[in-house]
């Protein structure tokens, strides 16, 4: 790849997230949208909308390149249904195409471990699409954690109500077995962020929430969790996609154009430390730095410790993630969210599921204990 040459990226999957990636690639000065891969008529329409090539399969794209003497794309964004991530990514990796795979890598850690090792064998860089690591609100949060002293506890929520057409558009979302349900689709985002901020989770206990959508009996609607991190930090988290609420990452950061921004939202995360408490996304620090006596006898001061939320919203995490992916492809940066990170989040979600099934707390296994399932790669 010539240094001045735009990095060509193909988007595989034209569902909810794929077109968003295509839009950001199309608008990036250092990237070129190679095409859209999707077997559906929707995929063809998305390709037309973005004035790019359309392929109904990866093999069709590879054959086109071979027949026309065209170089394969430098990278690919895998935004297919969750259950297909591993085999789609492996097929692309077999041709030396670098990968940004949407979360979760898989519902099975053994499959993800196999993909991790296969990519290493093929010298393919693998970035897991936990794009919230690139969100300016999270960047600011991580920067200010050191001001809190010893972090003791945290609270978090991701609660809203999904419309029925969300499920009708992609029926795989209606079953946990096919990668659906809010724990696999949504909670995994927050688990990754919490582990990015506070280190790995050691133990989790979960209670499943009562269902409101009886017409989708195979998909969970969320859970209430208690978490203990290896660092000693403890926390609670509520995840639910069937309640009326603005207390979620998207409403608080304006990240998703389909979910209205709630500009006055405070505290979908609260981090409690010995020197203060940080509220996210409003980025208010509650502290007593004006006195040596940090007790209930002294007033607590509220102070904003970052640029105004409107300033933070001006930088889109998909753009920042794409900047990083381009640098990962050209070798100037290592993946900020590795396959190992993706597996760690996945193991935690699996533990949540097992806790719900057994009614017992679950210890998160070490990633080093995972044996690869190469059959899942389908190569």
JSON list of N, CA, C and O in Angstrom, two decimals, residues 7-10 12 21 58 61 73-79 85-102 105 112 114-116 118-120 122-129 321 324-326 328-329 335-339 377:
[
{"chain": "A", "resi": 7, "resn": "UNK", "atom": "N", "xyz": [-6.97, 4.16, 1.72]},
{"chain": "A", "resi": 7, "resn": "UNK", "atom": "CA", "xyz": [-7.14, 2.79, 2.19]},
{"chain": "A", "resi": 7, "resn": "UNK", "atom": "C", "xyz": [-8.52, 2.31, 1.76]},
{"chain": "A", "resi": 7, "resn": "UNK", "atom": "O", "xyz": [-9.53, 2.92, 2.10]},
{"chain": "A", "resi": 8, "resn": "UNK", "atom": "N", "xyz": [-8.56, 1.23, 0.99]},
{"chain": "A", "resi": 8, "resn": "UNK", "atom": "CA", "xyz": [-9.84, 0.72, 0.49]},
{"chain": "A", "resi": 8, "resn": "UNK", "atom": "C", "xyz": [-10.45, -0.23, 1.51]},
{"chain": "A", "resi": 8, "resn": "UNK", "atom": "O", "xyz": [-9.78, -1.13, 2.03]},
{"chain": "A", "resi": 9, "resn": "UNK", "atom": "N", "xyz": [-11.72, -0.01, 1.81]},
{"chain": "A", "resi": 9, "resn": "UNK", "atom": "CA", "xyz": [-12.42, -0.80, 2.82]},
{"chain": "A", "resi": 9, "resn": "UNK", "atom": "C", "xyz": [-13.77, -1.24, 2.27]},
{"chain": "A", "resi": 9, "resn": "UNK", "atom": "O", "xyz": [-14.53, -0.43, 1.75]},
{"chain": "A", "resi": 10, "resn": "UNK", "atom": "N", "xyz": [-14.05, -2.53, 2.39]},
{"chain": "A", "resi": 10, "resn": "UNK", "atom": "CA", "xyz": [-15.35, -3.07, 2.00]},
{"chain": "A", "resi": 10, "resn": "UNK", "atom": "C", "xyz": [-16.19, -3.26, 3.26]},
{"chain": "A", "resi": 10, "resn": "UNK", "atom": "O", "xyz": [-15.67, -3.59, 4.33]},
{"chain": "A", "resi": 12, "resn": "UNK", "atom": "N", "xyz": [-19.13, -5.41, 4.87]},
{"chain": "A", "resi": 12, "resn": "UNK", "atom": "CA", "xyz": [-19.85, -6.68, 4.73]},
{"chain": "A", "resi": 12, "resn": "UNK", "atom": "C", "xyz": [-21.04, -6.67, 5.68]},
{"chain": "A", "resi": 12, "resn": "UNK", "atom": "O", "xyz": [-20.86, -6.69, 6.89]},
{"chain": "A", "resi": 21, "resn": "UNK", "atom": "N", "xyz": [-21.26, 2.60, 8.86]},
{"chain": "A", "resi": 21, "resn": "UNK", "atom": "CA", "xyz": [-19.84, 2.48, 8.57]},
{"chain": "A", "resi": 21, "resn": "UNK", "atom": "C", "xyz": [-19.54, 2.98, 7.15]},
{"chain": "A", "resi": 21, "resn": "UNK", "atom": "O", "xyz": [-18.56, 3.71, 6.93]},
{"chain": "A", "resi": 58, "resn": "UNK", "atom": "N", "xyz": [-18.73, -12.75, -0.42]},
{"chain": "A", "resi": 58, "resn": "UNK", "atom": "CA", "xyz": [-17.29, -12.47, -0.39]},
{"chain": "A", "resi": 58, "resn": "UNK", "atom": "C", "xyz": [-16.61, -13.14, -1.57]},
{"chain": "A", "resi": 58, "resn": "UNK", "atom": "O", "xyz": [-15.73, -12.56, -2.21]},
{"chain": "A", "resi": 61, "resn": "UNK", "atom": "N", "xyz": [-16.90, -11.11, -4.62]},
{"chain": "A", "resi": 61, "resn": "UNK", "atom": "CA", "xyz": [-15.98, -9.98, -4.62]},
{"chain": "A", "resi": 61, "resn": "UNK", "atom": "C", "xyz": [-14.56, -10.44, -4.98]},
{"chain": "A", "resi": 61, "resn": "UNK", "atom": "O", "xyz": [-13.87, -9.79, -5.79]},
{"chain": "A", "resi": 73, "resn": "UNK", "atom": "N", "xyz": [-9.52, -5.40, -1.30]},
{"chain": "A", "resi": 73, "resn": "UNK", "atom": "CA", "xyz": [-9.56, -4.26, -0.37]},
{"chain": "A", "resi": 73, "resn": "UNK", "atom": "C", "xyz": [-8.55, -4.46, 0.76]},
{"chain": "A", "resi": 73, "resn": "UNK", "atom": "O", "xyz": [-8.27, -5.59, 1.16]},
{"chain": "A", "resi": 74, "resn": "UNK", "atom": "N", "xyz": [-8.01, -3.35, 1.24]},
{"chain": "A", "resi": 74, "resn": "UNK", "atom": "CA", "xyz": [-7.05, -3.43, 2.34]},
{"chain": "A", "resi": 74, "resn": "UNK", "atom": "C", "xyz": [-7.71, -3.93, 3.63]},
{"chain": "A", "resi": 74, "resn": "UNK", "atom": "O", "xyz": [-7.09, -4.64, 4.41]},
{"chain": "A", "resi": 75, "resn": "UNK", "atom": "N", "xyz": [-8.94, -3.50, 3.83]},
{"chain": "A", "resi": 75, "resn": "UNK", "atom": "CA", "xyz": [-9.64, -3.84, 5.07]},
{"chain": "A", "resi": 75, "resn": "UNK", "atom": "C", "xyz": [-11.11, -4.10, 4.84]},
{"chain": "A", "resi": 75, "resn": "UNK", "atom": "O", "xyz": [-11.65, -3.79, 3.78]},
{"chain": "A", "resi": 76, "resn": "UNK", "atom": "N", "xyz": [-11.74, -4.68, 5.85]},
{"chain": "A", "resi": 76, "resn": "UNK", "atom": "CA", "xyz": [-13.18, -4.96, 5.77]},
{"chain": "A", "resi": 76, "resn": "UNK", "atom": "C", "xyz": [-13.81, -4.68, 7.12]},
{"chain": "A", "resi": 76, "resn": "UNK", "atom": "O", "xyz": [-13.23, -4.95, 8.18]},
{"chain": "A", "resi": 77, "resn": "UNK", "atom": "N", "xyz": [-15.01, -4.12, 7.08]},
{"chain": "A", "resi": 77, "resn": "UNK", "atom": "CA", "xyz": [-15.85, -3.99, 8.27]},
{"chain": "A", "resi": 77, "resn": "UNK", "atom": "C", "xyz": [-16.88, -5.11, 8.21]},
{"chain": "A", "resi": 77, "resn": "UNK", "atom": "O", "xyz": [-17.65, -5.21, 7.25]},
{"chain": "A", "resi": 78, "resn": "UNK", "atom": "N", "xyz": [-16.88, -5.97, 9.22]},
{"chain": "A", "resi": 78, "resn": "UNK", "atom": "CA", "xyz": [-17.84, -7.08, 9.29]},
{"chain": "A", "resi": 78, "resn": "UNK", "atom": "C", "xyz": [-19.00, -6.64, 10.18]},
{"chain": "A", "resi": 78, "resn": "UNK", "atom": "O", "xyz": [-18.85, -6.50, 11.39]},
{"chain": "A", "resi": 79, "resn": "UNK", "atom": "N", "xyz": [-20.15, -6.40, 9.55]},
{"chain": "A", "resi": 79, "resn": "UNK", "atom": "CA", "xyz": [-21.34, -5.92, 10.26]},
{"chain": "A", "resi": 79, "resn": "UNK", "atom": "C", "xyz": [-22.52, -6.82, 9.94]},
{"chain": "A", "resi": 79, "resn": "UNK", "atom": "O", "xyz": [-23.64, -6.35, 9.72]},
{"chain": "A", "resi": 85, "resn": "UNK", "atom": "N", "xyz": [-20.38, -13.72, 12.40]},
{"chain": "A", "resi": 85, "resn": "UNK", "atom": "CA", "xyz": [-19.15, -12.94, 12.45]},
{"chain": "A", "resi": 85, "resn": "UNK", "atom": "C", "xyz": [-17.89, -13.77, 12.20]},
{"chain": "A", "resi": 85, "resn": "UNK", "atom": "O", "xyz": [-17.00, -13.38, 11.44]},
{"chain": "A", "resi": 86, "resn": "UNK", "atom": "N", "xyz": [-17.81, -14.93, 12.86]},
{"chain": "A", "resi": 86, "resn": "UNK", "atom": "CA", "xyz": [-16.58, -15.71, 12.83]},
{"chain": "A", "resi": 86, "resn": "UNK", "atom": "C", "xyz": [-16.29, -16.24, 11.43]},
{"chain": "A", "resi": 86, "resn": "UNK", "atom": "O", "xyz": [-15.19, -16.06, 10.90]},
{"chain": "A", "resi": 87, "resn": "UNK", "atom": "N", "xyz": [-17.25, -16.89, 10.81]},
{"chain": "A", "resi": 87, "resn": "UNK", "atom": "CA", "xyz": [-16.97, -17.49, 9.49]},
{"chain": "A", "resi": 87, "resn": "UNK", "atom": "C", "xyz": [-16.77, -16.41, 8.42]},
{"chain": "A", "resi": 87, "resn": "UNK", "atom": "O", "xyz": [-15.96, -16.58, 7.52]},
{"chain": "A", "resi": 88, "resn": "UNK", "atom": "N", "xyz": [-17.51, -15.30, 8.52]},
{"chain": "A", "resi": 88, "resn": "UNK", "atom": "CA", "xyz": [-17.33, -14.20, 7.56]},
{"chain": "A", "resi": 88, "resn": "UNK", "atom": "C", "xyz": [-15.94, -13.60, 7.73]},
{"chain": "A", "resi": 88, "resn": "UNK", "atom": "O", "xyz": [-15.21, -13.37, 6.74]},
{"chain": "A", "resi": 89, "resn": "UNK", "atom": "N", "xyz": [-15.54, -13.34, 8.96]},
{"chain": "A", "resi": 89, "resn": "UNK", "atom": "CA", "xyz": [-14.23, -12.75, 9.21]},
{"chain": "A", "resi": 89, "resn": "UNK", "atom": "C", "xyz": [-13.11, -13.70, 8.78]},
{"chain": "A", "resi": 89, "resn": "UNK", "atom": "O", "xyz": [-12.09, -13.26, 8.22]},
{"chain": "A", "resi": 90, "resn": "UNK", "atom": "N", "xyz": [-13.28, -14.99, 9.03]},
{"chain": "A", "resi": 90, "resn": "UNK", "atom": "CA", "xyz": [-12.25, -15.97, 8.65]},
{"chain": "A", "resi": 90, "resn": "UNK", "atom": "C", "xyz": [-12.10, -16.03, 7.14]},
{"chain": "A", "resi": 90, "resn": "UNK", "atom": "O", "xyz": [-10.97, -16.14, 6.63]},
{"chain": "A", "resi": 91, "resn": "UNK", "atom": "N", "xyz": [-13.20, -15.96, 6.41]},
{"chain": "A", "resi": 91, "resn": "UNK", "atom": "CA", "xyz": [-13.11, -15.99, 4.95]},
{"chain": "A", "resi": 91, "resn": "UNK", "atom": "C", "xyz": [-12.35, -14.78, 4.43]},
{"chain": "A", "resi": 91, "resn": "UNK", "atom": "O", "xyz": [-11.52, -14.88, 3.52]},
{"chain": "A", "resi": 92, "resn": "UNK", "atom": "N", "xyz": [-12.61, -13.62, 5.00]},
{"chain": "A", "resi": 92, "resn": "UNK", "atom": "CA", "xyz": [-11.88, -12.41, 4.60]},
{"chain": "A", "resi": 92, "resn": "UNK", "atom": "C", "xyz": [-10.40, -12.51, 4.98]},
{"chain": "A", "resi": 92, "resn": "UNK", "atom": "O", "xyz": [-9.52, -12.17, 4.19]},
{"chain": "A", "resi": 93, "resn": "UNK", "atom": "N", "xyz": [-10.13, -13.01, 6.18]},
{"chain": "A", "resi": 93, "resn": "UNK", "atom": "CA", "xyz": [-8.75, -13.15, 6.63]},
{"chain": "A", "resi": 93, "resn": "UNK", "atom": "C", "xyz": [-7.96, -14.11, 5.75]},
{"chain": "A", "resi": 93, "resn": "UNK", "atom": "O", "xyz": [-6.75, -13.94, 5.57]},
{"chain": "A", "resi": 94, "resn": "UNK", "atom": "N", "xyz": [-8.63, -15.12, 5.19]},
{"chain": "A", "resi": 94, "resn": "UNK", "atom": "CA", "xyz": [-7.94, -16.08, 4.34]},
{"chain": "A", "resi": 94, "resn": "UNK", "atom": "C", "xyz": [-7.37, -15.42, 3.09]},
{"chain": "A", "resi": 94, "resn": "UNK", "atom": "O", "xyz": [-6.48, -15.97, 2.44]},
{"chain": "A", "resi": 95, "resn": "UNK", "atom": "N", "xyz": [-7.87, -14.23, 2.75]},
{"chain": "A", "resi": 95, "resn": "UNK", "atom": "CA", "xyz": [-7.36, -13.47, 1.61]},
{"chain": "A", "resi": 95, "resn": "UNK", "atom": "C", "xyz": [-6.48, -12.30, 2.03]},
{"chain": "A", "resi": 95, "resn": "UNK", "atom": "O", "xyz": [-6.19, -11.42, 1.22]},
{"chain": "A", "resi": 96, "resn": "UNK", "atom": "N", "xyz": [-6.10, -12.29, 3.32]},
{"chain": "A", "resi": 96, "resn": "UNK", "atom": "CA", "xyz": [-5.19, -11.25, 3.80]},
{"chain": "A", "resi": 96, "resn": "UNK", "atom": "C", "xyz": [-5.82, -9.90, 4.03]},
{"chain": "A", "resi": 96, "resn": "UNK", "atom": "O", "xyz": [-5.12, -8.89, 4.08]},
{"chain": "A", "resi": 97, "resn": "UNK", "atom": "N", "xyz": [-7.13, -9.86, 4.18]},
{"chain": "A", "resi": 97, "resn": "UNK", "atom": "CA", "xyz": [-7.85, -8.59, 4.35]},
{"chain": "A", "resi": 97, "resn": "UNK", "atom": "C", "xyz": [-7.97, -8.29, 5.85]},
{"chain": "A", "resi": 97, "resn": "UNK", "atom": "O", "xyz": [-8.48, -9.10, 6.63]},
{"chain": "A", "resi": 98, "resn": "UNK", "atom": "N", "xyz": [-7.49, -7.13, 6.26]},
{"chain": "A", "resi": 98, "resn": "UNK", "atom": "CA", "xyz": [-7.53, -6.74, 7.67]},
{"chain": "A", "resi": 98, "resn": "UNK", "atom": "C", "xyz": [-8.98, -6.49, 8.11]},
{"chain": "A", "resi": 98, "resn": "UNK", "atom": "O", "xyz": [-9.83, -6.11, 7.29]},
{"chain": "A", "resi": 99, "resn": "UNK", "atom": "N", "xyz": [-9.23, -6.66, 9.41]},
{"chain": "A", "resi": 99, "resn": "UNK", "atom": "CA", "xyz": [-10.61, -6.76, 9.88]},
{"chain": "A", "resi": 99, "resn": "UNK", "atom": "C", "xyz": [-10.96, -5.78, 11.00]},
{"chain": "A", "resi": 99, "resn": "UNK", "atom": "O", "xyz": [-10.20, -5.61, 11.96]},
{"chain": "A", "resi": 100, "resn": "UNK", "atom": "N", "xyz": [-12.13, -5.17, 10.85]},
{"chain": "A", "resi": 100, "resn": "UNK", "atom": "CA", "xyz": [-12.84, -4.53, 11.94]},
{"chain": "A", "resi": 100, "resn": "UNK", "atom": "C", "xyz": [-14.14, -5.30, 12.08]},
{"chain": "A", "resi": 100, "resn": "UNK", "atom": "O", "xyz": [-15.02, -5.20, 11.22]},
{"chain": "A", "resi": 101, "resn": "UNK", "atom": "N", "xyz": [-14.24, -6.10, 13.12]},
{"chain": "A", "resi": 101, "resn": "UNK", "atom": "CA", "xyz": [-15.41, -6.97, 13.31]},
{"chain": "A", "resi": 101, "resn": "UNK", "atom": "C", "xyz": [-16.29, -6.37, 14.39]},
{"chain": "A", "resi": 101, "resn": "UNK", "atom": "O", "xyz": [-15.84, -6.15, 15.52]},
{"chain": "A", "resi": 102, "resn": "UNK", "atom": "N", "xyz": [-17.54, -6.12, 14.05]},
{"chain": "A", "resi": 102, "resn": "UNK", "atom": "CA", "xyz": [-18.48, -5.59, 15.04]},
{"chain": "A", "resi": 102, "resn": "UNK", "atom": "C", "xyz": [-18.59, -6.55, 16.23]},
{"chain": "A", "resi": 102, "resn": "UNK", "atom": "O", "xyz": [-18.43, -7.77, 16.08]},
{"chain": "A", "resi": 105, "resn": "UNK", "atom": "N", "xyz": [-17.63, -10.65, 18.90]},
{"chain": "A", "resi": 105, "resn": "UNK", "atom": "CA", "xyz": [-16.98, -11.51, 17.91]},
{"chain": "A", "resi": 105, "resn": "UNK", "atom": "C", "xyz": [-17.82, -12.76, 17.68]},
{"chain": "A", "resi": 105, "resn": "UNK", "atom": "O", "xyz": [-18.01, -13.20, 16.55]},
{"chain": "A", "resi": 112, "resn": "UNK", "atom": "N", "xyz": [-14.07, -17.35, 18.90]},
{"chain": "A", "resi": 112, "resn": "UNK", "atom": "CA", "xyz": [-13.29, -16.12, 18.86]},
{"chain": "A", "resi": 112, "resn": "UNK", "atom": "C", "xyz": [-11.80, -16.40, 19.02]},
{"chain": "A", "resi": 112, "resn": "UNK", "atom": "O", "xyz": [-10.96, -15.76, 18.36]},
{"chain": "A", "resi": 114, "resn": "UNK", "atom": "N", "xyz": [-10.26, -19.07, 18.08]},
{"chain": "A", "resi": 114, "resn": "UNK", "atom": "CA", "xyz": [-9.81, -19.63, 16.80]},
{"chain": "A", "resi": 114, "resn": "UNK", "atom": "C", "xyz": [-9.57, -18.52, 15.78]},
{"chain": "A", "resi": 114, "resn": "UNK", "atom": "O", "xyz": [-8.57, -18.54, 15.05]},
{"chain": "A", "resi": 115, "resn": "UNK", "atom": "N", "xyz": [-10.48, -17.54, 15.72]},
{"chain": "A", "resi": 115, "resn": "UNK", "atom": "CA", "xyz": [-10.31, -16.44, 14.78]},
{"chain": "A", "resi": 115, "resn": "UNK", "atom": "C", "xyz": [-9.07, -15.62, 15.15]},
{"chain": "A", "resi": 115, "resn": "UNK", "atom": "O", "xyz": [-8.30, -15.22, 14.26]},
{"chain": "A", "resi": 116, "resn": "UNK", "atom": "N", "xyz": [-8.86, -15.39, 16.42]},
{"chain": "A", "resi": 116, "resn": "UNK", "atom": "CA", "xyz": [-7.69, -14.63, 16.87]},
{"chain": "A", "resi": 116, "resn": "UNK", "atom": "C", "xyz": [-6.40, -15.29, 16.39]},
{"chain": "A", "resi": 116, "resn": "UNK", "atom": "O", "xyz": [-5.51, -14.64, 15.82]},
{"chain": "A", "resi": 118, "resn": "UNK", "atom": "N", "xyz": [-6.07, -17.57, 13.99]},
{"chain": "A", "resi": 118, "resn": "UNK", "atom": "CA", "xyz": [-6.02, -17.66, 12.53]},
{"chain": "A", "resi": 118, "resn": "UNK", "atom": "C", "xyz": [-5.56, -16.34, 11.92]},
{"chain": "A", "resi": 118, "resn": "UNK", "atom": "O", "xyz": [-4.74, -16.32, 10.99]},
{"chain": "A", "resi": 119, "resn": "UNK", "atom": "N", "xyz": [-6.05, -15.23, 12.45]},
{"chain": "A", "resi": 119, "resn": "UNK", "atom": "CA", "xyz": [-5.62, -13.92, 11.95]},
{"chain": "A", "resi": 119, "resn": "UNK", "atom": "C", "xyz": [-4.13, -13.71, 12.19]},
{"chain": "A", "resi": 119, "resn": "UNK", "atom": "O", "xyz": [-3.43, -13.15, 11.33]},
{"chain": "A", "resi": 120, "resn": "UNK", "atom": "N", "xyz": [-3.63, -14.17, 13.32]},
{"chain": "A", "resi": 120, "resn": "UNK", "atom": "CA", "xyz": [-2.21, -14.05, 13.60]},
{"chain": "A", "resi": 120, "resn": "UNK", "atom": "C", "xyz": [-1.40, -14.85, 12.60]},
{"chain": "A", "resi": 120, "resn": "UNK", "atom": "O", "xyz": [-0.35, -14.39, 12.11]},
{"chain": "A", "resi": 122, "resn": "UNK", "atom": "N", "xyz": [-2.21, -15.48, 9.55]},
{"chain": "A", "resi": 122, "resn": "UNK", "atom": "CA", "xyz": [-2.33, -14.84, 8.24]},
{"chain": "A", "resi": 122, "resn": "UNK", "atom": "C", "xyz": [-1.78, -13.42, 8.22]},
{"chain": "A", "resi": 122, "resn": "UNK", "atom": "O", "xyz": [-1.89, -12.73, 7.21]},
{"chain": "A", "resi": 123, "resn": "UNK", "atom": "N", "xyz": [-1.20, -12.99, 9.35]},
{"chain": "A", "resi": 123, "resn": "UNK", "atom": "CA", "xyz": [-0.71, -11.61, 9.47]},
{"chain": "A", "resi": 123, "resn": "UNK", "atom": "C", "xyz": [-1.80, -10.58, 9.19]},
{"chain": "A", "resi": 123, "resn": "UNK", "atom": "O", "xyz": [-1.56, -9.54, 8.58]},
{"chain": "A", "resi": 124, "resn": "UNK", "atom": "N", "xyz": [-2.99, -10.89, 9.65]},
{"chain": "A", "resi": 124, "resn": "UNK", "atom": "CA", "xyz": [-4.15, -10.01, 9.49]},
{"chain": "A", "resi": 124, "resn": "UNK", "atom": "C", "xyz": [-4.42, -9.30, 10.82]},
{"chain": "A", "resi": 124, "resn": "UNK", "atom": "O", "xyz": [-4.51, -9.95, 11.87]},
{"chain": "A", "resi": 125, "resn": "UNK", "atom": "N", "xyz": [-4.51, -7.99, 10.78]},
{"chain": "A", "resi": 125, "resn": "UNK", "atom": "CA", "xyz": [-4.83, -7.23, 11.99]},
{"chain": "A", "resi": 125, "resn": "UNK", "atom": "C", "xyz": [-6.33, -7.32, 12.26]},
{"chain": "A", "resi": 125, "resn": "UNK", "atom": "O", "xyz": [-7.15, -7.16, 11.35]},
{"chain": "A", "resi": 126, "resn": "UNK", "atom": "N", "xyz": [-6.67, -7.55, 13.52]},
{"chain": "A", "resi": 126, "resn": "UNK", "atom": "CA", "xyz": [-8.07, -7.70, 13.92]},
{"chain": "A", "resi": 126, "resn": "UNK", "atom": "C", "xyz": [-8.41, -6.68, 15.00]},
{"chain": "A", "resi": 126, "resn": "UNK", "atom": "O", "xyz": [-7.84, -6.69, 16.09]},
{"chain": "A", "resi": 127, "resn": "UNK", "atom": "N", "xyz": [-9.34, -5.79, 14.66]},
{"chain": "A", "resi": 127, "resn": "UNK", "atom": "CA", "xyz": [-9.85, -4.78, 15.59]},
{"chain": "A", "resi": 127, "resn": "UNK", "atom": "C", "xyz": [-11.30, -5.12, 15.88]},
{"chain": "A", "resi": 127, "resn": "UNK", "atom": "O", "xyz": [-12.10, -5.31, 14.96]},
{"chain": "A", "resi": 128, "resn": "UNK", "atom": "N", "xyz": [-11.66, -5.22, 17.15]},
{"chain": "A", "resi": 128, "resn": "UNK", "atom": "CA", "xyz": [-13.05, -5.50, 17.53]},
{"chain": "A", "resi": 128, "resn": "UNK", "atom": "C", "xyz": [-13.80, -4.18, 17.65]},
{"chain": "A", "resi": 128, "resn": "UNK", "atom": "O", "xyz": [-13.30, -3.21, 18.21]},
{"chain": "A", "resi": 129, "resn": "UNK", "atom": "N", "xyz": [-15.02, -4.15, 17.10]},
{"chain": "A", "resi": 129, "resn": "UNK", "atom": "CA", "xyz": [-15.77, -2.91, 16.96]},
{"chain": "A", "resi": 129, "resn": "UNK", "atom": "C", "xyz": [-16.50, -2.44, 18.20]},
{"chain": "A", "resi": 129, "resn": "UNK", "atom": "O", "xyz": [-17.70, -2.14, 18.13]},
{"chain": "A", "resi": 321, "resn": "UNK", "atom": "N", "xyz": [-12.87, 5.87, 15.41]},
{"chain": "A", "resi": 321, "resn": "UNK", "atom": "CA", "xyz": [-12.57, 4.45, 15.25]},
{"chain": "A", "resi": 321, "resn": "UNK", "atom": "C", "xyz": [-12.02, 4.17, 13.86]},
{"chain": "A", "resi": 321, "resn": "UNK", "atom": "O", "xyz": [-11.08, 3.38, 13.70]},
{"chain": "A", "resi": 324, "resn": "UNK", "atom": "N", "xyz": [-8.47, 5.18, 13.57]},
{"chain": "A", "resi": 324, "resn": "UNK", "atom": "CA", "xyz": [-7.64, 4.16, 14.21]},
{"chain": "A", "resi": 324, "resn": "UNK", "atom": "C", "xyz": [-7.51, 2.92, 13.33]},
{"chain": "A", "resi": 324, "resn": "UNK", "atom": "O", "xyz": [-6.39, 2.37, 13.19]},
{"chain": "A", "resi": 325, "resn": "UNK", "atom": "N", "xyz": [-8.60, 2.48, 12.72]},
{"chain": "A", "resi": 325, "resn": "UNK", "atom": "CA", "xyz": [-8.56, 1.28, 11.87]},
{"chain": "A", "resi": 325, "resn": "UNK", "atom": "C", "xyz": [-7.61, 1.49, 10.70]},
{"chain": "A", "resi": 325, "resn": "UNK", "atom": "O", "xyz": [-6.86, 0.59, 10.33]},
{"chain": "A", "resi": 326, "resn": "UNK", "atom": "N", "xyz": [-7.64, 2.67, 10.10]},
{"chain": "A", "resi": 326, "resn": "UNK", "atom": "CA", "xyz": [-6.72, 2.96, 9.01]},
{"chain": "A", "resi": 326, "resn": "UNK", "atom": "C", "xyz": [-5.26, 2.85, 9.48]},
{"chain": "A", "resi": 326, "resn": "UNK", "atom": "O", "xyz": [-4.40, 2.33, 8.77]},
{"chain": "A", "resi": 328, "resn": "UNK", "atom": "N", "xyz": [-4.27, 1.04, 12.04]},
{"chain": "A", "resi": 328, "resn": "UNK", "atom": "CA", "xyz": [-4.02, -0.38, 12.31]},
{"chain": "A", "resi": 328, "resn": "UNK", "atom": "C", "xyz": [-3.66, -1.09, 11.01]},
{"chain": "A", "resi": 328, "resn": "UNK", "atom": "O", "xyz": [-2.73, -1.91, 10.96]},
{"chain": "A", "resi": 329, "resn": "UNK", "atom": "N", "xyz": [-4.39, -0.78, 9.94]},
{"chain": "A", "resi": 329, "resn": "UNK", "atom": "CA", "xyz": [-4.11, -1.40, 8.64]},
{"chain": "A", "resi": 329, "resn": "UNK", "atom": "C", "xyz": [-2.71, -1.08, 8.16]},
{"chain": "A", "resi": 329, "resn": "UNK", "atom": "O", "xyz": [-1.98, -1.96, 7.67]},
{"chain": "A", "resi": 335, "resn": "UNK", "atom": "N", "xyz": [-4.20, -2.46, 17.57]},
{"chain": "A", "resi": 335, "resn": "UNK", "atom": "CA", "xyz": [-5.64, -2.36, 17.89]},
{"chain": "A", "resi": 335, "resn": "UNK", "atom": "C", "xyz": [-5.89, -1.94, 19.33]},
{"chain": "A", "resi": 335, "resn": "UNK", "atom": "O", "xyz": [-5.33, -2.52, 20.25]},
{"chain": "A", "resi": 336, "resn": "UNK", "atom": "N", "xyz": [-6.72, -0.91, 19.50]},
{"chain": "A", "resi": 336, "resn": "UNK", "atom": "CA", "xyz": [-7.08, -0.46, 20.83]},
{"chain": "A", "resi": 336, "resn": "UNK", "atom": "C", "xyz": [-8.00, -1.48, 21.51]},
{"chain": "A", "resi": 336, "resn": "UNK", "atom": "O", "xyz": [-7.96, -1.65, 22.73]},
{"chain": "A", "resi": 337, "resn": "UNK", "atom": "N", "xyz": [-8.84, -2.14, 20.71]},
{"chain": "A", "resi": 337, "resn": "UNK", "atom": "CA", "xyz": [-9.70, -3.20, 21.24]},
{"chain": "A", "resi": 337, "resn": "UNK", "atom": "C", "xyz": [-9.34, -4.49, 20.52]},
{"chain": "A", "resi": 337, "resn": "UNK", "atom": "O", "xyz": [-9.69, -4.70, 19.36]},
{"chain": "A", "resi": 338, "resn": "UNK", "atom": "N", "xyz": [-8.61, -5.35, 21.19]},
{"chain": "A", "resi": 338, "resn": "UNK", "atom": "CA", "xyz": [-8.07, -6.56, 20.60]},
{"chain": "A", "resi": 338, "resn": "UNK", "atom": "C", "xyz": [-9.09, -7.71, 20.66]},
{"chain": "A", "resi": 338, "resn": "UNK", "atom": "O", "xyz": [-10.12, -7.61, 21.34]},
{"chain": "A", "resi": 339, "resn": "UNK", "atom": "N", "xyz": [-8.74, -8.79, 19.98]},
{"chain": "A", "resi": 339, "resn": "UNK", "atom": "CA", "xyz": [-9.56, -10.00, 20.09]},
{"chain": "A", "resi": 339, "resn": "UNK", "atom": "C", "xyz": [-9.63, -10.46, 21.53]},
{"chain": "A", "resi": 339, "resn": "UNK", "atom": "O", "xyz": [-10.67, -10.94, 22.00]},
{"chain": "A", "resi": 377, "resn": "UNK", "atom": "N", "xyz": [-14.49, -21.80, 11.95]},
{"chain": "A", "resi": 377, "resn": "UNK", "atom": "CA", "xyz": [-14.02, -20.88, 10.92]},
{"chain": "A", "resi": 377, "resn": "UNK", "atom": "C", "xyz": [-14.54, -21.24, 9.53]},
{"chain": "A", "resi": 377, "resn": "UNK", "atom": "O", "xyz": [-14.58, -20.40, 8.64]}
]
